[in-house]
Coordinates of C-alpha atoms in Angstrom, one line a residue:
M1370 CA 26.5 -59.3 51.6
R1371 CA 22.8 -59.7 51.8
A1372 CA 20.6 -57.1 50.2
A1373 CA 17.1 -56.4 48.8
F1374 CA 17.7 -55.5 45.2
I1375 CA 16.3 -55.4 41.7
E1376 CA 17.9 -56.3 38.3
E1377 CA 15.3 -54.4 36.3
L1378 CA 12.6 -51.8 36.9
G1379 CA 9.1 -53.0 37.4
P1380 CA 6.7 -54.3 40.1
A1381 CA 7.4 -55.1 43.7
E1382 CA 7.8 -58.8 42.7
N1383 CA 11.1 -57.8 41.0
I1384 CA 12.7 -57.2 44.4
R1385 CA 15.0 -60.1 45.3
Y1386 CA 16.6 -60.9 48.7
G1387 CA 20.0 -62.5 48.5
E1388 CA 23.7 -62.0 48.0
M1389 CA 25.0 -58.9 46.3
A1390 CA 28.6 -57.7 45.9
P1391 CA 29.6 -55.4 48.8
P1392 CA 30.1 -51.8 47.9
T1393 CA 33.5 -50.2 47.4
P1394 CA 33.9 -46.7 48.9
G1395 CA 35.8 -44.0 47.2
P1396 CA 38.1 -41.3 48.9
T1397 CA 35.2 -39.1 49.9
D1398 CA 32.8 -41.9 50.9
V1399 CA 32.0 -43.5 54.2
L1400 CA 31.3 -47.3 54.5
V1401 CA 28.4 -47.9 56.9
E1402 CA 27.2 -51.1 58.5
V1403 CA 23.4 -50.8 58.2
E1404 CA 21.3 -51.2 61.3
A1405 CA 17.9 -50.0 60.0
V1406 CA 16.3 -49.0 56.7
S1407 CA 13.0 -47.3 56.1
V1408 CA 10.6 -47.8 53.2
N1409 CA 9.1 -44.7 51.5
P1410 CA 6.6 -44.2 48.8
V1411 CA 9.4 -42.7 46.7
D1412 CA 11.3 -46.0 46.9
T1413 CA 8.4 -47.6 45.0
F1414 CA 8.5 -44.8 42.4
V1415 CA 12.2 -45.4 41.8
R1416 CA 11.8 -49.2 41.7
S1417 CA 8.8 -49.1 39.3
G1418 CA 10.4 -46.4 37.0
L1419 CA 7.8 -43.7 37.7
F1420 CA 10.6 -41.5 39.0
R1421 CA 13.3 -41.7 36.4
T1422 CA 16.8 -41.6 37.8
P1423 CA 20.1 -43.3 36.9
V1424 CA 20.1 -46.8 38.3
E1425 CA 23.0 -49.3 38.1
F1426 CA 21.9 -53.0 38.3
P1427 CA 21.8 -54.9 40.5
F1428 CA 20.3 -52.0 42.5
A1429 CA 19.7 -52.1 46.2
V1430 CA 16.4 -50.4 47.0
S1431 CA 15.6 -47.8 49.6
R1432 CA 17.2 -44.5 50.4
D1433 CA 17.2 -44.0 54.2
L1434 CA 19.5 -45.7 56.7
V1435 CA 20.9 -45.6 60.2
G1436 CA 24.1 -47.4 60.9
T1437 CA 27.6 -47.4 62.2
V1438 CA 30.8 -46.2 60.4
V1439 CA 33.0 -49.1 59.3
S1440 CA 35.6 -46.9 57.5
A1441 CA 36.0 -43.4 56.2
G1442 CA 38.0 -42.3 53.1
P1443 CA 40.8 -39.7 53.4
G1444 CA 38.4 -37.1 52.1
A1445 CA 35.6 -37.9 54.5
A1446 CA 36.6 -35.7 57.4
G1447 CA 34.4 -35.7 60.5
F1448 CA 33.5 -39.4 60.7
A1449 CA 35.4 -42.1 62.6
V1450 CA 35.0 -45.8 62.9
G1451 CA 32.1 -46.6 65.3
D1452 CA 30.2 -43.3 64.8
R1453 CA 26.5 -43.8 64.6
V1454 CA 25.1 -42.0 61.5
W1455 CA 22.1 -41.6 59.2
C1456 CA 21.4 -40.7 55.6
N1457 CA 18.1 -40.0 53.7
S1458 CA 19.3 -39.6 50.1
L1459 CA 20.7 -42.8 48.8
G1460 CA 19.0 -44.9 46.1
H1461 CA 18.7 -42.3 43.3
G1462 CA 20.9 -40.1 41.2
G1463 CA 23.2 -43.1 40.4
R1464 CA 23.8 -43.9 44.1
Q1465 CA 23.1 -47.4 45.3
G1466 CA 20.3 -47.9 47.9
A1467 CA 20.3 -48.6 51.6
A1468 CA 18.6 -52.0 51.8
A1469 CA 21.7 -54.0 52.4
E1470 CA 24.0 -55.1 55.2
Q1471 CA 26.5 -52.4 54.1
A1472 CA 26.2 -49.2 52.2
V1473 CA 28.5 -46.5 50.8
V1474 CA 27.5 -42.9 51.6
P1475 CA 29.1 -39.8 50.2
V1476 CA 30.4 -37.7 53.1
D1477 CA 28.2 -34.7 52.2
R1478 CA 25.1 -36.8 52.6
L1479 CA 25.9 -38.4 56.0
Y1480 CA 25.0 -37.0 59.4
H1481 CA 25.7 -38.0 63.0
L1482 CA 22.9 -39.6 64.9
P1483 CA 22.2 -37.9 68.3
P1484 CA 23.2 -40.0 71.3
G1485 CA 20.5 -42.2 72.7
V1486 CA 18.2 -42.1 69.6
D1487 CA 16.9 -45.5 68.6
A1488 CA 17.9 -46.6 65.1
A1489 CA 14.5 -47.7 63.9
E1490 CA 12.7 -44.7 65.4
A1491 CA 15.2 -42.4 63.7
V1492 CA 15.2 -43.9 60.3
A1493 CA 11.4 -43.9 60.3
V1494 CA 11.4 -40.0 60.5
V1495 CA 14.4 -38.7 58.6
H1496 CA 12.8 -38.8 55.2
P1497 CA 9.4 -37.4 56.1
A1498 CA 11.1 -34.8 58.3
G1499 CA 13.5 -33.8 55.5
T1500 CA 10.5 -33.4 53.1
A1501 CA 8.7 -31.3 55.7
Y1502 CA 11.6 -29.0 56.4
L1503 CA 12.1 -28.3 52.7
A1504 CA 8.4 -27.7 52.2
L1505 CA 8.1 -25.3 55.1
F1506 CA 11.3 -23.4 55.1
T1507 CA 13.2 -23.8 51.9
H1508 CA 10.2 -23.5 49.6
G1509 CA 7.4 -22.2 51.8
R1510 CA 9.5 -19.6 53.6
V1511 CA 7.4 -19.9 56.8
R1512 CA 7.9 -17.2 59.4
P1513 CA 6.9 -17.1 63.1
G1514 CA 3.3 -16.0 63.5
E1515 CA 2.1 -17.2 60.1
T1516 CA -0.7 -19.7 59.5
V1517 CA 0.1 -23.0 57.9
L1518 CA -2.5 -25.4 56.6
V1519 CA -1.4 -29.0 56.5
A1520 CA -3.7 -31.3 54.5
G1521 CA -3.3 -34.9 55.4
A1522 CA -1.7 -34.0 58.7
A1523 CA -2.0 -37.5 60.3
G1524 CA 0.4 -39.1 57.9
N1525 CA 4.2 -39.4 58.2
V1526 CA 5.1 -36.2 56.3
G1527 CA 2.0 -34.4 57.6
S1528 CA 2.9 -35.2 61.2
A1529 CA 6.4 -33.9 60.6
L1530 CA 5.0 -30.7 59.0
V1531 CA 2.8 -30.0 62.0
T1532 CA 5.6 -30.6 64.5
M1533 CA 8.2 -28.5 62.6
A1534 CA 5.8 -25.6 61.9
V1535 CA 4.6 -25.4 65.5
E1536 CA 8.2 -25.5 66.7
A1537 CA 9.0 -22.6 64.4
G1538 CA 6.3 -20.5 65.9
A1539 CA 3.6 -20.9 63.2
R1540 CA 0.0 -21.6 63.8
V1541 CA -1.1 -24.8 62.2
I1542 CA -4.6 -25.7 60.9
A1543 CA -4.7 -29.4 60.1
T1544 CA -7.1 -31.5 58.0
A1545 CA -7.4 -35.2 58.7
G1546 CA -9.9 -38.0 59.3
A1547 CA -12.0 -37.8 62.4
R1548 CA -10.1 -40.7 64.0
D1549 CA -6.8 -38.8 63.7
A1550 CA -8.0 -35.5 65.1
E1551 CA -6.5 -36.1 68.6
H1552 CA -3.2 -37.2 67.1
C1553 CA -2.9 -33.9 65.2
R1554 CA -3.8 -31.8 68.3
S1555 CA -1.2 -33.7 70.3
L1556 CA 1.4 -32.4 67.8
G1557 CA 0.3 -28.8 68.3
A1558 CA -2.3 -28.1 65.6
S1559 CA -4.6 -25.4 66.8
D1560 CA -7.6 -26.5 64.7
V1561 CA -8.3 -29.9 63.1
L1562 CA -10.9 -30.1 60.3
D1563 CA -12.4 -33.2 58.8
Y1564 CA -11.0 -33.6 55.3
K1565 CA -14.3 -35.1 54.1
D1566 CA -16.3 -31.9 55.0
P1567 CA -17.8 -30.6 51.8
A1568 CA -17.7 -27.1 53.3
Q1569 CA -14.0 -27.3 54.1
A1570 CA -13.1 -24.0 52.5
A1571 CA -15.6 -22.1 54.6
R1572 CA -14.4 -24.0 57.8
I1573 CA -10.8 -23.0 57.0
L1574 CA -11.7 -19.3 56.6
D1575 CA -13.7 -19.4 59.8
A1576 CA -10.6 -20.7 61.6
A1577 CA -8.3 -18.2 59.7
P1578 CA -10.2 -15.2 58.5
Q1579 CA -7.0 -13.6 57.2
G1580 CA -6.3 -16.6 55.1
I1581 CA -3.6 -19.3 54.9
D1582 CA 0.0 -18.1 54.5
V1583 CA 1.4 -21.5 53.5
H1584 CA -0.8 -24.3 52.1
I1585 CA 0.7 -27.8 51.9
D1586 CA -1.3 -30.9 50.8
T1587 CA 0.5 -34.2 51.6
S1588 CA -2.2 -36.3 50.0
G1589 CA -1.3 -35.3 46.4
T1590 CA -4.9 -34.3 45.7
N1591 CA -3.7 -30.8 45.0
D1592 CA -7.1 -29.1 44.9
L1593 CA -5.7 -25.7 43.7
S1594 CA -9.2 -24.1 43.5
T1595 CA -9.7 -24.5 47.2
A1596 CA -6.1 -23.7 48.0
V1597 CA -6.2 -20.4 46.2
E1598 CA -9.6 -19.6 47.7
V1599 CA -8.3 -19.8 51.2
L1600 CA -4.9 -18.3 50.5
A1601 CA -3.8 -15.1 52.3
P1602 CA -2.3 -12.2 50.3
R1603 CA 1.2 -13.3 49.3
G1604 CA 0.5 -16.8 50.4
R1605 CA 2.4 -19.8 49.1
I1606 CA 1.1 -23.1 47.9
V1607 CA 3.7 -25.8 48.2
L1608 CA 3.3 -29.0 46.1
L1609 CA 5.2 -32.1 47.3
A1610 CA 3.1 -35.1 46.2
G1611 CA 0.7 -36.2 43.5
A1612 CA 3.0 -37.0 40.5
R1613 CA 0.0 -37.9 38.4
S1614 CA -2.3 -35.0 39.5
R1615 CA -3.5 -32.5 36.9
P1616 CA -5.5 -29.9 38.8
V1617 CA -7.0 -26.7 37.4
L1618 CA -5.2 -23.5 38.6
P1619 CA -7.3 -20.4 39.1
A1620 CA -4.6 -18.1 37.8
G1621 CA -6.6 -14.9 38.0
P1622 CA -7.4 -15.1 41.7
L1623 CA -3.9 -16.4 42.5
Y1624 CA -2.1 -13.4 40.9
M1625 CA -4.6 -10.9 42.4
K1626 CA -3.5 -12.2 45.8
D1627 CA 0.2 -12.0 44.9
G1628 CA 0.2 -15.7 45.5
A1629 CA 2.7 -18.4 44.4
V1630 CA 2.7 -22.1 43.7
V1631 CA 5.9 -23.9 44.0
G1632 CA 6.6 -27.6 43.7
F1633 CA 9.7 -29.6 44.8
V1634 CA 11.0 -33.2 44.9
I1635 CA 13.3 -34.0 47.8
S1636 CA 15.5 -36.0 45.4
H1637 CA 16.4 -32.8 43.7
A1638 CA 17.4 -31.0 46.9
T1639 CA 21.0 -29.9 47.1
T1640 CA 23.4 -31.3 49.6
A1641 CA 23.5 -27.9 51.3
E1642 CA 19.7 -27.9 51.7
L1643 CA 19.7 -31.4 53.0
A1644 CA 22.4 -30.6 55.5
E1645 CA 20.5 -27.6 56.8
A1646 CA 17.4 -29.8 57.2
A1647 CA 19.5 -32.4 59.1
V1648 CA 20.5 -29.8 61.7
A1649 CA 16.8 -29.2 62.5
I1650 CA 16.0 -32.9 62.3
N1651 CA 18.7 -33.8 64.8
R1652 CA 17.6 -31.2 67.2
L1653 CA 14.1 -32.4 67.2
M1654 CA 15.1 -36.1 67.4
A1655 CA 17.4 -35.3 70.3
N1656 CA 14.7 -33.6 72.4
G1657 CA 12.1 -36.2 71.6
R1658 CA 9.8 -33.8 69.6
L1659 CA 10.2 -35.7 66.3
R1660 CA 8.9 -39.3 66.5
A1661 CA 7.1 -41.6 64.2
R1662 CA 3.5 -42.3 65.1
S1663 CA 3.9 -46.0 64.6
V1664 CA 7.0 -48.1 63.7
E1665 CA 6.8 -51.7 62.5
R1666 CA 10.1 -53.6 62.5
V1667 CA 10.5 -56.4 59.9
P1668 CA 13.4 -58.3 58.4
L1669 CA 15.2 -57.0 55.3
S1670 CA 13.8 -60.0 53.5
D1671 CA 10.3 -58.4 53.7
A1672 CA 11.3 -55.6 51.3
A1673 CA 9.1 -56.8 48.4
R1674 CA 6.1 -57.4 50.7
T1675 CA 6.5 -53.9 52.2
H1676 CA 6.6 -52.3 48.7
R1677 CA 3.3 -54.1 47.9
R1678 CA 1.7 -52.9 51.1
I1679 CA 2.7 -49.3 50.4
E1680 CA 1.3 -49.5 46.9
A1681 CA -2.0 -51.0 48.3
G1682 CA -2.4 -48.1 50.7
E1683 CA -2.2 -50.3 53.8
L1684 CA 0.2 -48.3 55.9
H1685 CA -2.0 -45.5 57.4
G1686 CA 0.4 -43.3 59.4
S1687 CA 2.7 -46.2 60.0
R1688 CA 6.3 -46.7 59.0
V1689 CA 7.9 -50.0 58.2
V1690 CA 11.6 -50.4 59.0
L1691 CA 13.7 -53.2 57.6
L1692 CA 16.3 -54.7 59.9
P1693 CA 19.3 -56.4 58.0
K1694 CA 20.5 -58.3 61.1
E1695 CA 17.1 -60.0 61.6
S1696 CA 16.8 -61.4 58.1

């Protein structure tokens, strides 16, 4: 089969497009014909070796797919030939990636795609939305009526955070560039602040005098001094980006507020956590609430170029989807 794969960790130039042996499913696996594959920043981390995880070479890159079931093992109950499905947790932990004409998915990491949802539109949101769900509910413990601050709200994860928090009954204060303010408001943010404003902390407290219950920074800047300053009593700061960041933590003010800082990597999520997130993701995809801001469709052979574009910071709020059948 054709695939985008690497034979050693390293730069984007290591990604080759060509023939690779087709995968062999086990008794609890589902063989999927891949329709669409998204490219995430975390895919570049795995490929480069920044995120260390077991990798078997040759290694197909990417983690997210939408496709159609070709066969299901005897221990893969719930899936039948022809079912349209999605997964957002391949390509790490010893599992082969999704950037190929076919992929094997463990049954506990595969979910049905809601009827009528476009493959490229779906695969563009399932990873950001999974990250957002875990940040808000698994680790942030957001409750209806609380105030959530989403820094970097115009990006892929940021947009999903705003959508999911508003849908759950929280109030959202967003920070973004001025050109993205209307987009953030369209998702339901009650206030949108310019992330470049040097008086941002004061602006946040003007908008939320009681403080922020859950603070999430998608940019990876992780300015904990400002985050703690605007935090409400018993507020939670959730870290989900910025692998190289080394911020200063104001420990005294944090513990005086009964506050907490928690970090997570979606690759470490349990299958139960991912399945819980999938229920919410499917509901929001089915009702049209969860959509990518911009989707660019390219052939699977563009995988290396897409990795380079992500690492160069060229994809502002846009998602690139690789299409195996167009290569």
